[in-house]
mmCIF file of C-alpha atoms and ligand atoms in Angstrom:
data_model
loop_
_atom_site.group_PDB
_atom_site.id
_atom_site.type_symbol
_atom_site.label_atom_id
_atom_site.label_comp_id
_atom_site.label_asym_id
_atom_site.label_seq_id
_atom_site.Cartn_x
_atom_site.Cartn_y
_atom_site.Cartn_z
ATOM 1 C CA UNK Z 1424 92.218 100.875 92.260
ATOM 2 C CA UNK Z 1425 93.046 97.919 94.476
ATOM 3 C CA UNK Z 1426 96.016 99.520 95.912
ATOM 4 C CA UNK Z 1427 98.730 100.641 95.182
ATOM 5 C CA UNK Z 1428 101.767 97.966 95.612
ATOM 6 C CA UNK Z 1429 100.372 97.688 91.375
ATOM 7 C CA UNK Z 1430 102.379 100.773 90.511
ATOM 8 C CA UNK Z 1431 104.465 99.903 87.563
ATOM 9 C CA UNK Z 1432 107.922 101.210 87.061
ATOM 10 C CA UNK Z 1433 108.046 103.547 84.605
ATOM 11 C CA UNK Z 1434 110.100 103.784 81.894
ATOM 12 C CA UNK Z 1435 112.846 105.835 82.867
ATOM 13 C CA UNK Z 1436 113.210 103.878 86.243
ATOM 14 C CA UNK Z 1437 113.724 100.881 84.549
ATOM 15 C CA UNK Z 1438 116.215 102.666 82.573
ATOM 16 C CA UNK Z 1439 118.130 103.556 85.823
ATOM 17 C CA UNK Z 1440 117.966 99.759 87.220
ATOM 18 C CA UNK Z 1441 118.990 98.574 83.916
ATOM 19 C CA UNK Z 1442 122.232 101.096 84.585
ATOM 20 C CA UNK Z 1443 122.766 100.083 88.136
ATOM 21 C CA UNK Z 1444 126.400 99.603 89.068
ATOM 22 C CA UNK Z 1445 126.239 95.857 91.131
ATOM 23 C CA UNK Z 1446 128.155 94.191 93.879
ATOM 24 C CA UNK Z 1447 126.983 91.545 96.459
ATOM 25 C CA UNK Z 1448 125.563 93.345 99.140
ATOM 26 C CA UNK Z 1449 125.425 90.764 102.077
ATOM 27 C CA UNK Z 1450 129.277 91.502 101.677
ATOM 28 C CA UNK Z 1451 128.668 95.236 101.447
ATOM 29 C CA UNK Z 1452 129.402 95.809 98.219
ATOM 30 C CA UNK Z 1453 126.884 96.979 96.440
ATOM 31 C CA UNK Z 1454 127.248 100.503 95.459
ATOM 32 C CA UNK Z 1455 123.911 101.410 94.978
ATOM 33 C CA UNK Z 1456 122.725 99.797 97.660
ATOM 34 C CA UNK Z 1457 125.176 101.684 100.020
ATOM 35 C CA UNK Z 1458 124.610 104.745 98.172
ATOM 36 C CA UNK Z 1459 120.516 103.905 98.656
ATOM 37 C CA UNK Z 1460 120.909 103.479 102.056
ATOM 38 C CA UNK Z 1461 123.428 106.791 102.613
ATOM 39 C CA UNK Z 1462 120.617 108.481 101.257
ATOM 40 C CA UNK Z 1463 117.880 107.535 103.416
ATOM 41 C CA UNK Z 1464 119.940 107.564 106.940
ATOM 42 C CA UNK Z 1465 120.638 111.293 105.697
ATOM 43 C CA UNK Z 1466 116.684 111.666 104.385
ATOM 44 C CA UNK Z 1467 115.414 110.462 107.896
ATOM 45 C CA UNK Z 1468 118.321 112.184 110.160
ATOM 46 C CA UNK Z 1469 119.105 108.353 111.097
ATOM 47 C CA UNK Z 1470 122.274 107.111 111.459
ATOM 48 C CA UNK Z 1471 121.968 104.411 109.181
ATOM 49 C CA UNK Z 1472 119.950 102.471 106.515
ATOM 50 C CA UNK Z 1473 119.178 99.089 105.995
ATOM 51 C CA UNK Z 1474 117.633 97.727 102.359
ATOM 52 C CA UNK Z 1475 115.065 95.209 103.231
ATOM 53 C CA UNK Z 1476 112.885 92.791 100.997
ATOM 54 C CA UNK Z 1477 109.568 94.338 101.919
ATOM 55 C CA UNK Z 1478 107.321 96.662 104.375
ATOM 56 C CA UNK Z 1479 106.857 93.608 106.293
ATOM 57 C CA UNK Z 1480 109.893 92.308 106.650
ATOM 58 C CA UNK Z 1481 111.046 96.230 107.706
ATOM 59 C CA UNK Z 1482 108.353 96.241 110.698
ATOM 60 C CA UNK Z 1483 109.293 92.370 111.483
ATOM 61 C CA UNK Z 1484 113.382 93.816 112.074
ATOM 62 C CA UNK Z 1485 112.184 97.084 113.772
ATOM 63 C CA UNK Z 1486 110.230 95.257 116.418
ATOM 64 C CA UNK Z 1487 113.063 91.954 116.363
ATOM 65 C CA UNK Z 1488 115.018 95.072 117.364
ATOM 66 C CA UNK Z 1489 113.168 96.750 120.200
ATOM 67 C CA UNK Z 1490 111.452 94.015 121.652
ATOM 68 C CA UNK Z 1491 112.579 90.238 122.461
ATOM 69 C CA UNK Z 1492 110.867 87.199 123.781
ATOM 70 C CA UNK Z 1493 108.411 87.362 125.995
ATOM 71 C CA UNK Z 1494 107.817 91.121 125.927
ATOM 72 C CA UNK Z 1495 104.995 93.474 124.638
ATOM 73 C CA UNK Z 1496 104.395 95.672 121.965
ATOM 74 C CA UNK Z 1497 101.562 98.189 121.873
ATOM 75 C CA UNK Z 1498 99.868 98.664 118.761
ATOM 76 C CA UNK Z 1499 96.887 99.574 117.129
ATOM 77 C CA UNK Z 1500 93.677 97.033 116.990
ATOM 78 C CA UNK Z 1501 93.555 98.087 113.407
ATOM 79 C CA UNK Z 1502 97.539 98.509 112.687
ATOM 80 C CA UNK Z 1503 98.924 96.180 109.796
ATOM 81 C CA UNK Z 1504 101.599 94.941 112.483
ATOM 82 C CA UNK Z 1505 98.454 93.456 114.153
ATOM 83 C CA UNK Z 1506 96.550 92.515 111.449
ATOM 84 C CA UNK Z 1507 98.472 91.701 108.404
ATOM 85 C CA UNK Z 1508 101.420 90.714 108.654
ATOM 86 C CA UNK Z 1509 101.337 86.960 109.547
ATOM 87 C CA UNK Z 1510 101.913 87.197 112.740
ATOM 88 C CA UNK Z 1511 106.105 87.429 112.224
ATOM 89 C CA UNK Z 1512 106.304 89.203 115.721
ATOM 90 C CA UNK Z 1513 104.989 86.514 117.637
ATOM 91 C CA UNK Z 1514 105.982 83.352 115.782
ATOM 92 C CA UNK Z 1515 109.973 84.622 115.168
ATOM 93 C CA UNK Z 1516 110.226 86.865 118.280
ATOM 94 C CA UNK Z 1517 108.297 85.455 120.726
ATOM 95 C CA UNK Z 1518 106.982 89.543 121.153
ATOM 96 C CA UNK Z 1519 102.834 89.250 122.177
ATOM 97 C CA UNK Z 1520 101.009 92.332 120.797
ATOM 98 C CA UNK Z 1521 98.821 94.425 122.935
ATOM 99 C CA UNK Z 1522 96.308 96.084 120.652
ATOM 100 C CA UNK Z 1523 94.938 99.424 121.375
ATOM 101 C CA UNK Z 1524 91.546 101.079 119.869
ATOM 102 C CA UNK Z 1525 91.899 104.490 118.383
ATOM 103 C CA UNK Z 1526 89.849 106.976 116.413
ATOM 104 C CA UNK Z 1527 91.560 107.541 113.294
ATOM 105 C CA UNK Z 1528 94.671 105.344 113.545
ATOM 106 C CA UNK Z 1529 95.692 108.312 116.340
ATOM 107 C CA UNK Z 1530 97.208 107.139 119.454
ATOM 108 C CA UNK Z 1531 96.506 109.410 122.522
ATOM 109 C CA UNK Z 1532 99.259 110.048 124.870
ATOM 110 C CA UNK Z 1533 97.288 108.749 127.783
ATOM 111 C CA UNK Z 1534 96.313 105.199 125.932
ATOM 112 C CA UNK Z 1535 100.510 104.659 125.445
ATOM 113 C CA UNK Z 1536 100.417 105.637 129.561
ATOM 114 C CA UNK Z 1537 97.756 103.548 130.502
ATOM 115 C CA UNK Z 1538 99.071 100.552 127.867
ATOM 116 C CA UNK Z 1539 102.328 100.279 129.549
ATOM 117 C CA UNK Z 1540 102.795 97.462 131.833
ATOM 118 C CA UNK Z 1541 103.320 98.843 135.593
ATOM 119 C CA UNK Z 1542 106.460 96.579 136.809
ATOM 120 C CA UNK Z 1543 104.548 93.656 138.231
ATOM 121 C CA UNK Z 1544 105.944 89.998 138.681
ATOM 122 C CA UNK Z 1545 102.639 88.891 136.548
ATOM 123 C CA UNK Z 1546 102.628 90.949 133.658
ATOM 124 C CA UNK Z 1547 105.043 90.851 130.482
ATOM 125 C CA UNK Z 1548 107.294 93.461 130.232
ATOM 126 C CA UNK Z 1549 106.151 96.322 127.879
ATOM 127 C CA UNK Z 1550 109.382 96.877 125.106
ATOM 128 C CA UNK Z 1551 108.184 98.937 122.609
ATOM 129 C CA UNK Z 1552 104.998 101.041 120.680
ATOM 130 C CA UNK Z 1553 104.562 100.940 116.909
ATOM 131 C CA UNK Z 1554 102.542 103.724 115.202
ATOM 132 C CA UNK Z 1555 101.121 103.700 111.403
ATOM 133 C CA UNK Z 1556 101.725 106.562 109.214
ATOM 134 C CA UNK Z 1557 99.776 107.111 107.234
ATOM 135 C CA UNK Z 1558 97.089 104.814 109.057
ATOM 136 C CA UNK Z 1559 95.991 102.381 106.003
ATOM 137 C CA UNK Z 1560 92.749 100.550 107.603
ATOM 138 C CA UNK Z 1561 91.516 103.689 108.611
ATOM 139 C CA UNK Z 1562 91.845 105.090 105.302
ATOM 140 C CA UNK Z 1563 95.299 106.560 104.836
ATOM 141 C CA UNK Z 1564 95.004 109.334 107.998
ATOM 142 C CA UNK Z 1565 98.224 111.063 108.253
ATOM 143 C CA UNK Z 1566 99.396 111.712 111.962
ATOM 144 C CA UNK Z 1567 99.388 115.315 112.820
ATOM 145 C CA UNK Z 1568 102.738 116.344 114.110
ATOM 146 C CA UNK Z 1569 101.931 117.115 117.347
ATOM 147 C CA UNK Z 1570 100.071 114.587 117.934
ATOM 148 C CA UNK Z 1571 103.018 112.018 117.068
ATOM 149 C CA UNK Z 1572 105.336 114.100 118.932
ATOM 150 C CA UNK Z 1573 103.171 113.443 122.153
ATOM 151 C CA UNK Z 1574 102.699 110.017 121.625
ATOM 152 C CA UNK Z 1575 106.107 109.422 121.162
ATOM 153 C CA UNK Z 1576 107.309 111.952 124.296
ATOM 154 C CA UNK Z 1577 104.717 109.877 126.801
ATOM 155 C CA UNK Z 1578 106.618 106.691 125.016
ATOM 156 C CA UNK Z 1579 110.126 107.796 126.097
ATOM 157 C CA UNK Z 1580 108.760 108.826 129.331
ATOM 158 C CA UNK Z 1581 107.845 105.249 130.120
ATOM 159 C CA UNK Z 1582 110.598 104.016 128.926
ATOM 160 C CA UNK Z 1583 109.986 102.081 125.885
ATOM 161 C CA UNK Z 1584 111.058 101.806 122.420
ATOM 162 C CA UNK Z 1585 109.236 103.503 119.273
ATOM 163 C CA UNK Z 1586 108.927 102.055 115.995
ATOM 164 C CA UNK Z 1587 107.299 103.765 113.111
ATOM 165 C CA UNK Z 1588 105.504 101.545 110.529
ATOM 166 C CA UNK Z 1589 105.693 104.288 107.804
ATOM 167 C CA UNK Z 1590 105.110 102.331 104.878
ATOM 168 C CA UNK Z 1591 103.392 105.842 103.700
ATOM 169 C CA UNK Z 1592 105.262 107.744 105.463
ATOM 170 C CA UNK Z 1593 105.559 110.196 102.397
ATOM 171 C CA UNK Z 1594 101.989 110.351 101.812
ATOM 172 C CA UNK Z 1595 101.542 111.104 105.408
ATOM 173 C CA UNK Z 1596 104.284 114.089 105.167
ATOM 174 C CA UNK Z 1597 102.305 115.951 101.452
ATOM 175 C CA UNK Z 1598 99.446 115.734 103.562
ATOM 176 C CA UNK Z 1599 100.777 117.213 106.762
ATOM 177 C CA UNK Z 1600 103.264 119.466 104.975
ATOM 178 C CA UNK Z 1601 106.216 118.640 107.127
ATOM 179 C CA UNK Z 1602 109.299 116.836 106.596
ATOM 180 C CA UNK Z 1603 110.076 113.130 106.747
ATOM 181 C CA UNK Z 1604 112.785 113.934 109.176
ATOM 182 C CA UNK Z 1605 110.056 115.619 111.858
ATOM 183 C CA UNK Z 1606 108.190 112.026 111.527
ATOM 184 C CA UNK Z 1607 111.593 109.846 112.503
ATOM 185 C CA UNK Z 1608 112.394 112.019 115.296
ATOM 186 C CA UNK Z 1609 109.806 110.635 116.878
ATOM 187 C CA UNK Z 1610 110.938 107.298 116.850
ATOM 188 C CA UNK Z 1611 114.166 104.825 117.401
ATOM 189 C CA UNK Z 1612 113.302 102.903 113.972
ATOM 190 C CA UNK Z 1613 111.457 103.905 111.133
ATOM 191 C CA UNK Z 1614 109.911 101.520 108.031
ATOM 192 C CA UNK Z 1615 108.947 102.423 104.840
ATOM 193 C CA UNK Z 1616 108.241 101.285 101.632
ATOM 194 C CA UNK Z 1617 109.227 101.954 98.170
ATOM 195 C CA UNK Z 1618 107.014 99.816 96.359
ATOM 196 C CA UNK Z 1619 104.022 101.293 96.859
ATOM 197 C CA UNK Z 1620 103.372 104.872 96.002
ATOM 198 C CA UNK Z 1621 107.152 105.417 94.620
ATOM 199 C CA UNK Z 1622 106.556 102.736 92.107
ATOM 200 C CA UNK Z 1623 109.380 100.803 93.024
ATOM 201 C CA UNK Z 1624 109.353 96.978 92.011
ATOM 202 C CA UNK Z 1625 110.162 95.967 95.455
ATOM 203 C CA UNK Z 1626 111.981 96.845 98.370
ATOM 204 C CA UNK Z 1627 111.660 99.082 101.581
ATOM 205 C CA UNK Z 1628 113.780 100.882 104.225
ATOM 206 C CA UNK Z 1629 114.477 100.589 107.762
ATOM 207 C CA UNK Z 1630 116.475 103.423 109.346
ATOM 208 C CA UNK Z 1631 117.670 103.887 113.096
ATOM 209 C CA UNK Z 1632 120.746 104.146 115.012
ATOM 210 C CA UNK Z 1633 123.652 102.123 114.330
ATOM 211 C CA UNK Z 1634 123.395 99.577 116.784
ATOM 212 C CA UNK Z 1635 119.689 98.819 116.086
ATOM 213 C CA UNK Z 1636 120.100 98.444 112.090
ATOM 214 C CA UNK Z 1637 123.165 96.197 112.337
ATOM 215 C CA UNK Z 1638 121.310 94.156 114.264
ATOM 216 C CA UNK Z 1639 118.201 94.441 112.135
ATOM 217 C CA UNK Z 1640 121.536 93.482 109.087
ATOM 218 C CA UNK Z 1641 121.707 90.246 111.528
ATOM 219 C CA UNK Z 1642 117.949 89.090 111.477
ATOM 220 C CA UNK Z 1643 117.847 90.172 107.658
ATOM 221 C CA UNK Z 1644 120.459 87.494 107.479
ATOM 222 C CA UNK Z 1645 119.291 84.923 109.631
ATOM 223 C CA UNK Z 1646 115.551 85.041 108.018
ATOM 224 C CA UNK Z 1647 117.018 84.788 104.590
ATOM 225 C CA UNK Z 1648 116.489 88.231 103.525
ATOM 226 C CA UNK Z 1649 120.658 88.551 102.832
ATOM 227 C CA UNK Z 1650 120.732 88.983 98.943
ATOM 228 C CA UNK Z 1651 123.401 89.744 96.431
ATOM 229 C CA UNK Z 1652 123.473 92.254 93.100
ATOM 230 C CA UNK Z 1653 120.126 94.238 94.350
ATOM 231 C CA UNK Z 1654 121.842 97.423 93.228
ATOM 232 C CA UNK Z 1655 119.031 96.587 90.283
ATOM 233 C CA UNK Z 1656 116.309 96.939 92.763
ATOM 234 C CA UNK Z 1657 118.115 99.751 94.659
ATOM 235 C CA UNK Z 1658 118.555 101.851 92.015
ATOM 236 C CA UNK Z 1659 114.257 101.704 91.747
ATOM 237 C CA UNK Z 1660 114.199 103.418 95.001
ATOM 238 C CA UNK Z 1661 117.069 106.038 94.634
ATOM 239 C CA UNK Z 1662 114.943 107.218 91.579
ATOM 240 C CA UNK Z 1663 111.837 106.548 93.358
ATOM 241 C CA UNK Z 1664 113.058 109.235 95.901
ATOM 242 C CA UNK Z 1665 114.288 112.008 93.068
ATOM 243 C CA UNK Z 1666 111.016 111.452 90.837
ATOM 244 C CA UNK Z 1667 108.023 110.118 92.816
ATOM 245 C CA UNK Z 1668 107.205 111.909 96.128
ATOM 246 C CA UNK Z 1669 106.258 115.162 94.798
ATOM 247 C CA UNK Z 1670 103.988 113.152 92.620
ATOM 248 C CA UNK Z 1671 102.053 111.767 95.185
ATOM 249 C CA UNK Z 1672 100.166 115.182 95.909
ATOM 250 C CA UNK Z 1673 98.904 114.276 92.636
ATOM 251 C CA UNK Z 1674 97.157 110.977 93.863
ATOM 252 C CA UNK Z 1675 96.056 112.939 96.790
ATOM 253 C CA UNK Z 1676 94.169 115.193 94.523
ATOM 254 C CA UNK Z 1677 92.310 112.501 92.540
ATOM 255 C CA UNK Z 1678 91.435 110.654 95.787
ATOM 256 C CA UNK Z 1679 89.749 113.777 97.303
ATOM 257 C CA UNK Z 1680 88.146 114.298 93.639
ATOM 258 C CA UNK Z 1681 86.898 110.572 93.928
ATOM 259 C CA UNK Z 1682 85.770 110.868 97.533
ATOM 260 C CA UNK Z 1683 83.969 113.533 96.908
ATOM 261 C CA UNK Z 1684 82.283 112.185 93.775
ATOM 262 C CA UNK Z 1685 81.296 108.848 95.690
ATOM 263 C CA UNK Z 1686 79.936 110.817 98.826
ATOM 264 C CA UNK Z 1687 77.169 111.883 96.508
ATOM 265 C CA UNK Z 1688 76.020 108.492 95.202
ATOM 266 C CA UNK Z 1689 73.014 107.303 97.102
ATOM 267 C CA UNK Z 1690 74.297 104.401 99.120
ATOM 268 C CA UNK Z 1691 77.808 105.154 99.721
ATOM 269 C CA UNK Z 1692 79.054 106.387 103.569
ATOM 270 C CA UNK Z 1693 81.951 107.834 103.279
ATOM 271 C CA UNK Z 1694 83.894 110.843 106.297
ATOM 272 C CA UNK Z 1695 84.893 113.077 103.768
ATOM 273 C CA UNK Z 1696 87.886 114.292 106.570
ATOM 274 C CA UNK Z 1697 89.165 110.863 106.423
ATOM 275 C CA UNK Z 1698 90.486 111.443 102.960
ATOM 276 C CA UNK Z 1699 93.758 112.699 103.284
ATOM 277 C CA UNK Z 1700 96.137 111.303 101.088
ATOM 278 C CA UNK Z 1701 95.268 108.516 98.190
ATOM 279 C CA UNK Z 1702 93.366 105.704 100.250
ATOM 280 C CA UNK Z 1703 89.078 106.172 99.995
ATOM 281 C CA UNK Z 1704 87.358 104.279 102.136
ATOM 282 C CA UNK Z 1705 83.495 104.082 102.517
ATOM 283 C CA UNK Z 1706 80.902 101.706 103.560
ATOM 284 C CA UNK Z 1707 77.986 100.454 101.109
ATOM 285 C CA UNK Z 1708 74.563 100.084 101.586
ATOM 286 C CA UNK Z 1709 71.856 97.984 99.608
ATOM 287 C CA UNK Z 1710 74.296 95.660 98.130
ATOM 288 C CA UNK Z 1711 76.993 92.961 99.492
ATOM 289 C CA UNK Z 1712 80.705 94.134 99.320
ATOM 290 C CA UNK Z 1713 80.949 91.135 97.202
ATOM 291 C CA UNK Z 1714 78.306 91.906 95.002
ATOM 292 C CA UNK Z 1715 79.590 95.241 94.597
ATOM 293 C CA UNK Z 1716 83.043 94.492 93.486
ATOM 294 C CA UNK Z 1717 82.059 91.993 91.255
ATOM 295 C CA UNK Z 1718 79.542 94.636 89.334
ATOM 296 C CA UNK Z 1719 82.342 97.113 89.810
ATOM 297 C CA UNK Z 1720 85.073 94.498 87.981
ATOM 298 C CA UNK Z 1721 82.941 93.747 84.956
ATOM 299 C CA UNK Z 1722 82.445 97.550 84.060
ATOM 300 C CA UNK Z 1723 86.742 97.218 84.434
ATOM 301 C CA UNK Z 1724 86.967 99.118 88.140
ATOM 302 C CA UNK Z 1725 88.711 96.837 90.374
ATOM 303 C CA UNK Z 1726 89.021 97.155 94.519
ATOM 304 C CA UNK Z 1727 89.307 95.540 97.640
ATOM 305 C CA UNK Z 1728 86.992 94.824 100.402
ATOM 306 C CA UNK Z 1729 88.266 96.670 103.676
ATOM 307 C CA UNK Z 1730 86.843 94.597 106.344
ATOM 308 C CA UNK Z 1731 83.473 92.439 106.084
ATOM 309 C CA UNK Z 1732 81.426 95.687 104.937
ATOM 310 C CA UNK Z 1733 83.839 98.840 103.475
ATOM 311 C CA UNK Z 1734 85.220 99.041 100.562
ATOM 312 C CA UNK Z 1735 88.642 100.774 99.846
ATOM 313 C CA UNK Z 1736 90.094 102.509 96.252
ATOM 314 C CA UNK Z 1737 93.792 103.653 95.893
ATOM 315 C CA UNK Z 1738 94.861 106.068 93.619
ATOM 316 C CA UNK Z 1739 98.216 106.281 92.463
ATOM 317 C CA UNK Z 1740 100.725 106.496 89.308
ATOM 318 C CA UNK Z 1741 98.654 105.095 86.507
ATOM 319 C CA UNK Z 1742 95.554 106.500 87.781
ATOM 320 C CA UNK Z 1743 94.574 109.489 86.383
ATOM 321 C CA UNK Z 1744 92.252 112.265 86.680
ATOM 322 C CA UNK Z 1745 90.333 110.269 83.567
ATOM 323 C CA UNK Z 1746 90.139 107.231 85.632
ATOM 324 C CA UNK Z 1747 88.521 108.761 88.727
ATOM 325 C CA UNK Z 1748 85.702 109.825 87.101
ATOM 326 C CA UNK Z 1749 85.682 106.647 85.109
ATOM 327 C CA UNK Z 1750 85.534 105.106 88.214
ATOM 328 C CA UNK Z 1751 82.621 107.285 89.896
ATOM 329 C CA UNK Z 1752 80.686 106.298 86.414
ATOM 330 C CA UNK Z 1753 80.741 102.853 87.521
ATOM 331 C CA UNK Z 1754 80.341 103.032 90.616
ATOM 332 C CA UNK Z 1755 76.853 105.249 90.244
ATOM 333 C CA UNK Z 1756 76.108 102.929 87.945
ATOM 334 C CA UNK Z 1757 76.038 99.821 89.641
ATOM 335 C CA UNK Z 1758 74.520 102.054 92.918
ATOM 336 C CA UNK Z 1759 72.030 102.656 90.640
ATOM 337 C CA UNK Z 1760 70.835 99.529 89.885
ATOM 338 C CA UNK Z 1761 71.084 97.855 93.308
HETATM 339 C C1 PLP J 2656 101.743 97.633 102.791
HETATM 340 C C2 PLP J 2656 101.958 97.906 104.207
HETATM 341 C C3 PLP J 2656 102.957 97.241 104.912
HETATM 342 C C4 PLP J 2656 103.752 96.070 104.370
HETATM 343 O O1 PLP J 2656 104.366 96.228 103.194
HETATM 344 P P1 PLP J 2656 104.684 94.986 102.228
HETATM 345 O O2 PLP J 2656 105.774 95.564 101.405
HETATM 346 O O3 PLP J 2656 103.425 94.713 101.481
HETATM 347 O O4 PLP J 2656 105.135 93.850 103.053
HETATM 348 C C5 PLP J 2656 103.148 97.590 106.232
HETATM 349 N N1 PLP J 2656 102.402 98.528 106.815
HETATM 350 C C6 PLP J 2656 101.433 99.174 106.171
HETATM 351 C C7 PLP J 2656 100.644 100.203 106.891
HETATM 352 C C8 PLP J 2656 101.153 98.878 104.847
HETATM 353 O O5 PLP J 2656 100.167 99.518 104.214
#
């Protein structure tokens, strides 16, 4: 339950890679590639695609794209832009982040008004905003519509650019019951991944408007990310996207099942509301994190710390209803005996 970039491919997706028809895509001509990236402009309501390595290297292009030297971005204190992703936006683009606290991962309309730079001889130009969705550190909160669609509106107002790091972006539309589409509206560029939930072995998406994903294609290039016959990798994600989003209500379920089981184990603080789509989150008491996950991996229940004192489980493809309680037997356990 560390997370859920373990997903395996299952059988019948590796069938379909196995079956890809190839080409060298940094000269276009990969089929499934193209035909990968067709889909997702279309998906999204973007004009176009672009097949990148990772989630990180999807956020690194979408901010390369709406920000340059020199200029800010706003983001969360607690976004993985900010946190976690090796600080790519300042050491290749020069862009300095200005994080914002929210509750929940939720950025207010008035915290994107007051965040932007007033035009001032002193201060760096503001370029762009990035919001999470679903918010991972604060345990997989999916953005209410409306509240994106405000966010975003006070964003345009002020001028600047909106990037979406949507790495669960369909998590974040099960558990708002909307459509993907509603989500990119609200931004210029959009990033997601399909290695994670999807099960894909690797690979995410950019989308965005022509302009801004060929010159995303140009920074892909530039930071080595140009590769050949990844119709094989491709192909992961175009059956990722037929089989594996409907799925994910599934790891929704067992996540609320776990949460709720863990709640009741003396020791564990855990919001219960916070637990909307397949990340649990909760804080420990009585025993170190450490301690914890090492009683937790010799019973066979693996996890991450989140931050110095919370602890986080992921459900997903492989995890099933057996495991959750599996897990909550463990986990009472070794509760128990601290
Ligand atoms: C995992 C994740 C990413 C980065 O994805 P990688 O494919 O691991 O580089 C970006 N943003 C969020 C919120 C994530 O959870």
């Amino acid at each position: 339950m560390r997370t859920d970039t373990l997903t395996m491919p299952s059988p019948d997706m590796r069938r379909a890679m196995a079956n890809a028809e190839l080409g060298d895509d940094v000269f276009g001509e990969d089929p499934t590639v193209n035909r990968l990236q067709d889909v997702t402009a279309d998906m999204f309501d973007k004009e176009a695609a672009l097949f990148v390595s990772s989630g990180t290297m999807g956020n690194l292009l979408g901010l390369l794209v709406n920000a340059r030297s020199g200029e800010e971005l706003i983001a969360d204190a607690d976004s993985h832009v900010f946190l976690a992703e090796a600080g790519g936006a300042a050491a290749l683009g020069g862009i300095q982040i200005m994080p914002v606290r929210t509750e929940g991962g939720i950025m207010e309309p008035e915290q994107v008004a007051q965040a932007i730079r007033p035009e001032d001889q002193h201060y760096p130009r503001t370029a762009a905003v990035t919001f999470e969705n679903t918010h991972n550190r604060h345990g997989g909160i999916a953005w209410p519509l409306p509240a994106l669609r405000a966010a975003s509106q006070q964003a345009r107002d002020g001028g600047i650019a909106v990037h979406i790091d949507g790495a669960r972006i369909f998590n974040a539309a099960i558990a708002v019951r909307t459509d993907v589409k509603d989500f990119a509206a609200c931004a210029d560029t959009l990033t997601f991944c399909l290695s994670k939930g999807l099960g894909a072995p690797a690979g995410s998406i950019l989308v965005g408007p022509h302009a801004k994903i060929a010159e995303a294609k140009r920074w892909r290039k530039m930071l080595g990310g140009g590769m050949r016959q990844i119709g094989v990798l491709a192909a992961a994600g175009l059956y990722a996207l037929d089989h594996m989003v409907d799925r994910l209500a599934e790891d929704h379920a067992n996540a609320k099942t776990l949460a709720e089981g863990l709640a009741e184990i003396k020791g564990i603080k855990l919001d219960l509301w916070r637990v909307q789509t397949n990340l649990v989150i909760f804080d420990i008491n009585g025993i170190s994190t450490a301690g914890f996950l090492d009683e937790c991996k010799k019973r066979g229940l693996r996890a991450d710390a989140n931050g110095r004192t919370r602890v986080r489980f992921v459900t997903r493809y492989g995890i099933d209803a057996e495991d959750v309680q599996y897990a909550l037997k463990v986990v009472s356990e070794v509760m128990g005996a601290a």
